[in-house]
Amino acid sequence: MSAPRLEIRLDRICHNARTLVDRLAPLGVGVTGVTKATLGSPEVARALLRGGVGAIGESRIENIEALHRAGVRAPMTLIRSPMASQAGRVVTHAATSLNTELDVIDRLSAAAVERGRVHGIVLMVELGDLREGILPGALASVAKRAARFPNIDLRGIGTNLACQNGVTPDARNMAELSALVASLESALGRRLDVVSGGNSANLGWALGGGDPGRVNDLRVGESILLGCDVLDRHPIEGMRTDAFSLVAEVIESNTKPTQPWGTVGQTAFGPRAVGPDRGPAARAILALGRQDVDPDGLTPPAGRSIIGASSDHVVLETGSANLAVGSEVAFGLDYAALLRAMTSPFVERVYSLDGSPY
Ligand SMILES: *Cc1c(COP(=O)(O)O)cnc(C)c1O
C-alpha cells in the first residue's frame, strides 16, 4: 500500500453515529451528520447514514455535488451561508441551506424559480460566538421578509457556537434559541419545523440532562468522526476515538545529536526554540509534512515523539531503537490534522469495514 495514507474504519464511524443518534433520539433531537472534515467523502457519508443520521451537512457545495455524483441519496444541507455567486448550484444540489443575508436569499429564490424548485432555508441567529448569525433583535423582520420570497421555504432557525470564540452552548443560550423560535412563530403565525441548536460542542449540554426545549437538530461532525467531546477533547463514553489513523513511511533512520550546530536563525516555519542537549538519540525521518497534515495534531505511538516538521519531513525520536528504513509508523489525528490530511492530494485514503478492505 502507498504512503502516506489515511486508514479509515467505516464501521467505527457508523458505530459512533449510531451511539449518538440513539442517545439523542429520546430527547427529540435528530442528527445531521457533517462530512466537511472528510472533503465530502461518500464512504463516510454512507457510514453516517447507516448509523442513523437524518441528513448530511456540508460546508461546500462542491462536496455536496461530489456526494450526489457518487450516488449518495439523502437530504443535503449546506451549512455555510451560500455564496450569492453559487446560488444556482446550491438550489440544484442542496435541499436546504443555512442563511443570514437577505441578498443571498433573494438570489436563491431567483435561482429556485428559474429551476422550478423550492429551496429550504434555516436562518442562523447570533447568540454570542460572533461568527455567522442574524442579531436576535433583527430576526423577526428578516424572517418575515425571507418568508415572502417565491420558492423559498423558511424551515426554521439555528445557531452556531464555539467555533469562533469558544462560547459554550449552555442552558441559557439554548433556552434563548427556544424562546426566539416561539416568538418568531407568533410573529409569522405559523409553526417552524427546524430548530438546529449547533454542532459537536452542544453534546455536553444535550446529553447533560437539561431540557432540550425546542431544539430538534444538531449538526455533528467531529464528535462522530473522532469520538471526543470538542470542548475538552476527552473521549465520549462508548465512542471510538480510533476511526482514523495516518500511516507514513520512514526514509531515514539514524542516531544523531539532539543539539544542532552552527549559527542558528529562523527555520522555514519561523523561529525554533532549541531544547536542552540530551546527547545522541535514535530518530527517524518520515515522508510526511505540512503539505500532508498538521503535524501538531498527530499522536505518535507510545515511546515515540515528534521533534520537528517542515513541508515534507516529520522528524520522530524513536526511543531506544532505530526504525528500519521503509517501515511504517501510524499516528492518531485531531480535527486539524484530519482536515488537512483529507484535503491533501498526497494522502491516499484506504477505507475498511472490520479491518478488511472496503
Ligand atoms: C463545521 C460546522 C458544524 C459541525 O461542526 P463539528 O464541530 O464538526 O461538529 C456544524 N455547523 C456549522 C455551521 C459548521 O460550520
PDB file of C-alpha atoms in Angstrom, residues 45-271:
ATOM      1  CA  ALA A  45     -21.468   9.900   4.337  1.00  0.00           C
ATOM      2  CA  ARG A  46     -22.834   6.374   3.820  1.00  0.00           C
ATOM      3  CA  ALA A  47     -21.400   5.238   7.166  1.00  0.00           C
ATOM      4  CA  LEU A  48     -23.132   8.188   8.862  1.00  0.00           C
ATOM      5  CA  LEU A  49     -26.421   7.340   7.137  1.00  0.00           C
ATOM      6  CA  ARG A  50     -26.117   3.662   8.148  1.00  0.00           C
ATOM      7  CA  GLY A  51     -25.611   4.971  11.677  1.00  0.00           C
ATOM      8  CA  GLY A  52     -28.983   6.708  11.508  1.00  0.00           C
ATOM      9  CA  VAL A  53     -28.295  10.376  10.802  1.00  0.00           C
ATOM     10  CA  GLY A  54     -31.275  12.005   9.101  1.00  0.00           C
ATOM     11  CA  ALA A  55     -29.387  14.313   6.758  1.00  0.00           C
ATOM     12  CA  ILE A  56     -25.898  15.188   5.578  1.00  0.00           C
ATOM     13  CA  GLY A  57     -24.439  18.613   6.325  1.00  0.00           C
ATOM     14  CA  GLU A  58     -21.619  20.028   4.222  1.00  0.00           C
ATOM     15  CA  SER A  59     -19.967  23.436   4.198  1.00  0.00           C
ATOM     16  CA  ARG A  60     -19.066  23.399   0.491  1.00  0.00           C
ATOM     17  CA  ILE A  61     -21.355  22.972  -2.493  1.00  0.00           C
ATOM     18  CA  GLU A  62     -18.525  21.210  -4.381  1.00  0.00           C
ATOM     19  CA  ASN A  63     -18.608  18.438  -1.772  1.00  0.00           C
ATOM     20  CA  ILE A  64     -22.391  18.147  -1.947  1.00  0.00           C
ATOM     21  CA  GLU A  65     -22.131  17.819  -5.725  1.00  0.00           C
ATOM     22  CA  ALA A  66     -19.478  15.115  -5.304  1.00  0.00           C
ATOM     23  CA  LEU A  67     -21.774  13.227  -2.899  1.00  0.00           C
ATOM     24  CA  HIS A  68     -24.554  13.352  -5.467  1.00  0.00           C
ATOM     25  CA  ARG A  69     -22.252  12.188  -8.249  1.00  0.00           C
ATOM     26  CA  ALA A  70     -21.256   9.247  -6.043  1.00  0.00           C
ATOM     27  CA  GLY A  71     -24.920   8.310  -5.678  1.00  0.00           C
ATOM     28  CA  VAL A  72     -25.414   9.269  -2.024  1.00  0.00           C
ATOM     29  CA  ARG A  73     -29.156   9.816  -1.621  1.00  0.00           C
ATOM     30  CA  ALA A  74     -30.016  11.824   1.471  1.00  0.00           C
ATOM     31  CA  PRO A  75     -31.281  15.304   2.240  1.00  0.00           C
ATOM     32  CA  MET A  76     -28.261  17.604   1.996  1.00  0.00           C
ATOM     33  CA  THR A  77     -27.877  20.819   3.931  1.00  0.00           C
ATOM     34  CA  LEU A  78     -25.309  23.441   3.010  1.00  0.00           C
ATOM     35  CA  ILE A  79     -24.125  24.543   6.465  1.00  0.00           C
ATOM     36  CA  ARG A  80     -22.045  27.539   5.416  1.00  0.00           C
ATOM     37  CA  SER A  81     -24.010  30.567   4.202  1.00  0.00           C
ATOM     38  CA  PRO A  82     -24.163  30.208   0.416  1.00  0.00           C
ATOM     39  CA  MET A  83     -22.120  32.473  -1.817  1.00  0.00           C
ATOM     40  CA  ALA A  84     -24.559  34.501  -3.896  1.00  0.00           C
ATOM     41  CA  SER A  85     -22.462  33.572  -6.936  1.00  0.00           C
ATOM     42  CA  GLN A  86     -23.218  29.868  -6.306  1.00  0.00           C
ATOM     43  CA  ALA A  87     -26.988  30.247  -5.827  1.00  0.00           C
ATOM     44  CA  GLY A  88     -27.833  28.101  -8.859  1.00  0.00           C
ATOM     45  CA  ARG A  89     -25.626  25.228  -7.741  1.00  0.00           C
ATOM     46  CA  VAL A  90     -26.976  25.499  -4.204  1.00  0.00           C
ATOM     47  CA  VAL A  91     -30.637  25.175  -5.164  1.00  0.00           C
ATOM     48  CA  THR A  92     -29.824  22.372  -7.613  1.00  0.00           C
ATOM     49  CA  HIS A  93     -27.931  20.197  -5.138  1.00  0.00           C
ATOM     50  CA  ALA A  94     -28.835  21.198  -1.569  1.00  0.00           C
ATOM     51  CA  ALA A  95     -32.357  20.750  -0.211  1.00  0.00           C
ATOM     52  CA  THR A  96     -31.666  23.317   2.498  1.00  0.00           C
ATOM     53  CA  SER A  97     -29.063  25.942   3.330  1.00  0.00           C
ATOM     54  CA  LEU A  98     -28.244  27.926   6.466  1.00  0.00           C
ATOM     55  CA  ASN A  99     -28.599  31.653   5.781  1.00  0.00           C
ATOM     56  CA  THR A 100     -28.066  35.093   7.285  1.00  0.00           C
ATOM     57  CA  GLU A 101     -28.331  37.504   4.326  1.00  0.00           C
ATOM     58  CA  LEU A 102     -31.494  38.619   2.507  1.00  0.00           C
ATOM     59  CA  ASP A 103     -29.450  39.412  -0.600  1.00  0.00           C
ATOM     60  CA  VAL A 104     -28.354  35.780  -0.755  1.00  0.00           C
ATOM     61  CA  ILE A 105     -31.894  34.529  -0.147  1.00  0.00           C
ATOM     62  CA  ASP A 106     -33.038  36.785  -2.984  1.00  0.00           C
ATOM     63  CA  ARG A 107     -30.553  35.082  -5.317  1.00  0.00           C
ATOM     64  CA  LEU A 108     -31.518  31.623  -4.056  1.00  0.00           C
ATOM     65  CA  SER A 109     -35.149  32.478  -4.702  1.00  0.00           C
ATOM     66  CA  ALA A 110     -34.461  33.641  -8.266  1.00  0.00           C
ATOM     67  CA  ALA A 111     -32.399  30.502  -8.954  1.00  0.00           C
ATOM     68  CA  ALA A 112     -35.116  28.287  -7.469  1.00  0.00           C
ATOM     69  CA  VAL A 113     -37.833  29.937  -9.593  1.00  0.00           C
ATOM     70  CA  GLU A 114     -35.688  29.511 -12.696  1.00  0.00           C
ATOM     71  CA  ARG A 115     -35.247  25.798 -11.985  1.00  0.00           C
ATOM     72  CA  GLY A 116     -38.792  25.158 -10.815  1.00  0.00           C
ATOM     73  CA  ARG A 117     -37.607  24.093  -7.375  1.00  0.00           C
ATOM     74  CA  VAL A 118     -38.344  25.031  -3.789  1.00  0.00           C
ATOM     75  CA  HIS A 119     -35.300  25.668  -1.602  1.00  0.00           C
ATOM     76  CA  GLY A 120     -35.415  25.311   2.180  1.00  0.00           C
ATOM     77  CA  ILE A 121     -33.665  27.873   4.359  1.00  0.00           C
ATOM     78  CA  VAL A 122     -32.790  27.913   8.038  1.00  0.00           C
ATOM     79  CA  LEU A 123     -31.996  31.365   9.438  1.00  0.00           C
ATOM     80  CA  MET A 124     -28.945  31.416  11.684  1.00  0.00           C
ATOM     81  CA  VAL A 125     -29.117  33.545  14.821  1.00  0.00           C
ATOM     82  CA  GLU A 126     -26.134  35.145  16.559  1.00  0.00           C
ATOM     83  CA  LEU A 127     -26.043  34.051  20.199  1.00  0.00           C
ATOM     84  CA  GLY A 128     -22.636  35.360  21.217  1.00  0.00           C
ATOM     85  CA  ASP A 129     -19.883  33.376  19.491  1.00  0.00           C
ATOM     86  CA  LEU A 130     -19.701  36.135  16.848  1.00  0.00           C
ATOM     87  CA  ARG A 131     -19.389  34.130  13.672  1.00  0.00           C
ATOM     88  CA  GLU A 132     -22.463  33.842  11.404  1.00  0.00           C
ATOM     89  CA  GLY A 133     -25.894  34.867  12.589  1.00  0.00           C
ATOM     90  CA  ILE A 134     -28.645  37.476  12.461  1.00  0.00           C
ATOM     91  CA  LEU A 135     -28.759  39.532  15.657  1.00  0.00           C
ATOM     92  CA  PRO A 136     -31.751  38.376  17.740  1.00  0.00           C
ATOM     93  CA  GLY A 137     -33.396  41.804  17.614  1.00  0.00           C
ATOM     94  CA  ALA A 138     -33.494  41.694  13.810  1.00  0.00           C
ATOM     95  CA  LEU A 139     -34.633  38.071  13.459  1.00  0.00           C
ATOM     96  CA  ALA A 140     -38.391  38.654  13.161  1.00  0.00           C
ATOM     97  CA  SER A 141     -38.105  41.337  10.493  1.00  0.00           C
ATOM     98  CA  VAL A 142     -35.542  39.371   8.452  1.00  0.00           C
ATOM     99  CA  ALA A 143     -37.666  36.212   8.747  1.00  0.00           C
ATOM    100  CA  LYS A 144     -40.821  37.995   7.613  1.00  0.00           C
ATOM    101  CA  ARG A 145     -39.050  39.308   4.532  1.00  0.00           C
ATOM    102  CA  ALA A 146     -37.314  35.966   3.854  1.00  0.00           C
ATOM    103  CA  ALA A 147     -40.623  34.096   4.010  1.00  0.00           C
ATOM    104  CA  ARG A 148     -42.064  36.294   1.260  1.00  0.00           C
ATOM    105  CA  PHE A 149     -39.513  35.275  -1.399  1.00  0.00           C
ATOM    106  CA  PRO A 150     -41.010  32.940  -4.025  1.00  0.00           C
ATOM    107  CA  ASN A 151     -39.873  29.284  -3.975  1.00  0.00           C
ATOM    108  CA  ILE A 152     -38.185  29.762  -0.598  1.00  0.00           C
ATOM    109  CA  ASP A 153     -39.403  27.596   2.268  1.00  0.00           C
ATOM    110  CA  LEU A 154     -38.446  29.090   5.641  1.00  0.00           C
ATOM    111  CA  ARG A 155     -37.939  25.875   7.601  1.00  0.00           C
ATOM    112  CA  GLY A 156     -36.694  27.212  10.911  1.00  0.00           C
ATOM    113  CA  ILE A 157     -33.819  28.767  12.804  1.00  0.00           C
ATOM    114  CA  GLY A 158     -30.432  27.656  14.038  1.00  0.00           C
ATOM    115  CA  THR A 159     -27.319  28.837  15.745  1.00  0.00           C
ATOM    116  CA  ASN A 160     -23.633  28.023  15.848  1.00  0.00           C
ATOM    117  CA  LEU A 161     -21.463  28.447  18.920  1.00  0.00           C
ATOM    118  CA  ALA A 162     -17.937  27.504  19.985  1.00  0.00           C
ATOM    119  CA  CYS A 163     -16.209  27.662  16.581  1.00  0.00           C
ATOM    120  CA  GLN A 164     -15.051  31.297  16.593  1.00  0.00           C
ATOM    121  CA  ASN A 165     -14.700  32.332  20.228  1.00  0.00           C
ATOM    122  CA  GLY A 166     -15.291  29.124  22.145  1.00  0.00           C
ATOM    123  CA  VAL A 167     -18.635  30.304  23.571  1.00  0.00           C
ATOM    124  CA  THR A 168     -20.138  27.187  25.143  1.00  0.00           C
ATOM    125  CA  PRO A 169     -23.689  26.035  24.388  1.00  0.00           C
ATOM    126  CA  ASP A 170     -25.481  26.039  27.739  1.00  0.00           C
ATOM    127  CA  ALA A 171     -28.936  26.138  29.325  1.00  0.00           C
ATOM    128  CA  ARG A 172     -29.092  29.917  28.952  1.00  0.00           C
ATOM    129  CA  ASN A 173     -28.241  30.377  25.262  1.00  0.00           C
ATOM    130  CA  MET A 174     -30.180  27.246  24.246  1.00  0.00           C
ATOM    131  CA  ALA A 175     -33.250  28.482  26.158  1.00  0.00           C
ATOM    132  CA  GLU A 176     -32.842  31.761  24.291  1.00  0.00           C
ATOM    133  CA  LEU A 177     -32.941  29.880  20.961  1.00  0.00           C
ATOM    134  CA  SER A 178     -36.155  28.116  22.034  1.00  0.00           C
ATOM    135  CA  ALA A 179     -37.686  31.416  23.127  1.00  0.00           C
ATOM    136  CA  LEU A 180     -36.708  33.012  19.807  1.00  0.00           C
ATOM    137  CA  VAL A 181     -38.406  30.320  17.750  1.00  0.00           C
ATOM    138  CA  ALA A 182     -41.560  30.623  19.851  1.00  0.00           C
ATOM    139  CA  SER A 183     -41.776  34.396  19.409  1.00  0.00           C
ATOM    140  CA  LEU A 184     -40.904  34.116  15.722  1.00  0.00           C
ATOM    141  CA  GLU A 185     -43.713  31.619  15.248  1.00  0.00           C
ATOM    142  CA  SER A 186     -46.213  34.024  16.769  1.00  0.00           C
ATOM    143  CA  ALA A 187     -44.885  36.853  14.597  1.00  0.00           C
ATOM    144  CA  LEU A 188     -45.214  34.675  11.457  1.00  0.00           C
ATOM    145  CA  GLY A 189     -48.428  32.992  12.546  1.00  0.00           C
ATOM    146  CA  ARG A 190     -47.145  29.514  11.749  1.00  0.00           C
ATOM    147  CA  ARG A 191     -45.094  26.687  13.163  1.00  0.00           C
ATOM    148  CA  LEU A 192     -41.410  26.229  12.179  1.00  0.00           C
ATOM    149  CA  ASP A 193     -40.107  22.672  11.797  1.00  0.00           C
ATOM    150  CA  VAL A 194     -36.382  23.037  12.364  1.00  0.00           C
ATOM    151  CA  VAL A 195     -34.505  24.316  15.406  1.00  0.00           C
ATOM    152  CA  SER A 196     -30.870  23.452  14.795  1.00  0.00           C
ATOM    153  CA  GLY A 197     -29.049  24.029  18.068  1.00  0.00           C
ATOM    154  CA  GLY A 198     -25.421  23.759  16.986  1.00  0.00           C
ATOM    155  CA  ASN A 199     -22.514  21.404  16.423  1.00  0.00           C
ATOM    156  CA  SER A 200     -20.447  18.847  18.341  1.00  0.00           C
ATOM    157  CA  ALA A 201     -19.873  21.442  21.079  1.00  0.00           C
ATOM    158  CA  ASN A 202     -23.574  21.094  22.004  1.00  0.00           C
ATOM    159  CA  LEU A 203     -23.312  17.465  23.067  1.00  0.00           C
ATOM    160  CA  GLY A 204     -22.281  18.221  26.659  1.00  0.00           C
ATOM    161  CA  TRP A 205     -25.390  20.388  27.004  1.00  0.00           C
ATOM    162  CA  ALA A 206     -27.680  17.990  25.118  1.00  0.00           C
ATOM    163  CA  LEU A 207     -26.594  14.838  26.952  1.00  0.00           C
ATOM    164  CA  GLY A 208     -26.148  16.572  30.293  1.00  0.00           C
ATOM    165  CA  GLY A 209     -29.739  16.022  31.395  1.00  0.00           C
ATOM    166  CA  GLY A 210     -31.017  19.540  30.739  1.00  0.00           C
ATOM    167  CA  ASP A 211     -34.185  20.415  28.842  1.00  0.00           C
ATOM    168  CA  PRO A 212     -33.603  20.455  25.058  1.00  0.00           C
ATOM    169  CA  GLY A 213     -36.563  22.831  24.737  1.00  0.00           C
ATOM    170  CA  ARG A 214     -37.426  23.324  21.080  1.00  0.00           C
ATOM    171  CA  VAL A 215     -34.019  22.182  19.766  1.00  0.00           C
ATOM    172  CA  ASN A 216     -34.658  19.216  17.456  1.00  0.00           C
ATOM    173  CA  ASP A 217     -31.477  19.013  15.358  1.00  0.00           C
ATOM    174  CA  LEU A 218     -27.725  19.084  15.933  1.00  0.00           C
ATOM    175  CA  ARG A 219     -25.161  19.223  13.131  1.00  0.00           C
ATOM    176  CA  VAL A 220     -22.396  16.893  14.257  1.00  0.00           C
ATOM    177  CA  GLY A 221     -19.085  16.175  12.551  1.00  0.00           C
ATOM    178  CA  GLU A 222     -16.040  15.988  14.790  1.00  0.00           C
ATOM    179  CA  SER A 223     -17.586  14.088  17.704  1.00  0.00           C
ATOM    180  CA  ILE A 224     -18.779  11.323  15.385  1.00  0.00           C
ATOM    181  CA  LEU A 225     -15.556  11.130  13.404  1.00  0.00           C
ATOM    182  CA  LEU A 226     -13.155  11.342  16.338  1.00  0.00           C
ATOM    183  CA  GLY A 227     -15.311  10.197  19.271  1.00  0.00           C
ATOM    184  CA  CYS A 228     -14.419  13.120  21.502  1.00  0.00           C
ATOM    185  CA  ASP A 229     -16.078  15.999  23.311  1.00  0.00           C
ATOM    186  CA  VAL A 230     -14.851  19.050  21.420  1.00  0.00           C
ATOM    187  CA  LEU A 231     -14.914  21.399  24.414  1.00  0.00           C
ATOM    188  CA  ASP A 232     -12.197  19.489  26.267  1.00  0.00           C
ATOM    189  CA  ARG A 233     -11.268  16.826  23.654  1.00  0.00           C
ATOM    190  CA  HIS A 234     -11.926  13.987  26.106  1.00  0.00           C
ATOM    191  CA  PRO A 235     -13.263  10.718  24.660  1.00  0.00           C
ATOM    192  CA  ILE A 236     -17.062  10.374  24.822  1.00  0.00           C
ATOM    193  CA  GLU A 237     -18.191   7.302  26.749  1.00  0.00           C
ATOM    194  CA  GLY A 238     -18.908   4.392  24.401  1.00  0.00           C
ATOM    195  CA  MET A 239     -17.476   6.045  21.282  1.00  0.00           C
ATOM    196  CA  ARG A 240     -14.427   5.048  19.217  1.00  0.00           C
ATOM    197  CA  THR A 241     -11.572   7.558  19.027  1.00  0.00           C
ATOM    198  CA  ASP A 242      -9.604   5.482  16.530  1.00  0.00           C
ATOM    199  CA  ALA A 243     -11.672   5.562  13.353  1.00  0.00           C
ATOM    200  CA  PHE A 244      -8.827   7.328  11.533  1.00  0.00           C
ATOM    201  CA  SER A 245      -5.092   6.753  11.504  1.00  0.00           C
ATOM    202  CA  LEU A 246      -2.383   8.238   9.335  1.00  0.00           C
ATOM    203  CA  VAL A 247       0.417   5.946   8.192  1.00  0.00           C
ATOM    204  CA  ALA A 248       3.773   7.310   6.996  1.00  0.00           C
ATOM    205  CA  GLU A 249       6.978   5.690   5.778  1.00  0.00           C
ATOM    206  CA  VAL A 250      10.490   6.001   7.240  1.00  0.00           C
ATOM    207  CA  ILE A 251      13.001   7.453   4.746  1.00  0.00           C
ATOM    208  CA  GLU A 252      16.000   7.963   7.068  1.00  0.00           C
ATOM    209  CA  SER A 253      16.886   6.280  10.339  1.00  0.00           C
ATOM    210  CA  ASN A 254      19.904   7.282  12.347  1.00  0.00           C
ATOM    211  CA  THR A 255      21.243   8.276  15.738  1.00  0.00           C
ATOM    212  CA  LYS A 256      22.076  11.984  15.822  1.00  0.00           C
ATOM    213  CA  PRO A 257      22.878  14.656  18.427  1.00  0.00           C
ATOM    214  CA  THR A 258      19.900  16.459  19.961  1.00  0.00           C
ATOM    215  CA  GLN A 259      21.680  19.837  19.573  1.00  0.00           C
ATOM    216  CA  PRO A 260      22.075  21.458  16.157  1.00  0.00           C
ATOM    217  CA  TRP A 261      25.437  23.095  15.426  1.00  0.00           C
ATOM    218  CA  GLY A 262      26.361  26.263  13.532  1.00  0.00           C
ATOM    219  CA  THR A 263      24.769  29.707  13.765  1.00  0.00           C
ATOM    220  CA  VAL A 264      21.035  29.312  14.412  1.00  0.00           C
ATOM    221  CA  GLY A 265      18.488  31.617  12.713  1.00  0.00           C
ATOM    222  CA  GLN A 266      14.830  31.084  11.762  1.00  0.00           C
ATOM    223  CA  THR A 267      13.552  27.921  10.071  1.00  0.00           C
ATOM    224  CA  ALA A 268      11.220  27.740   7.079  1.00  0.00           C
ATOM    225  CA  PHE A 269       8.332  27.981   9.557  1.00  0.00           C
ATOM    226  CA  GLY A 270       9.602  30.711  11.885  1.00  0.00           C
ATOM    227  CA  PRO A 271      11.772  30.801  14.994  1.00  0.00           C
TER     228      PRO A 271
END
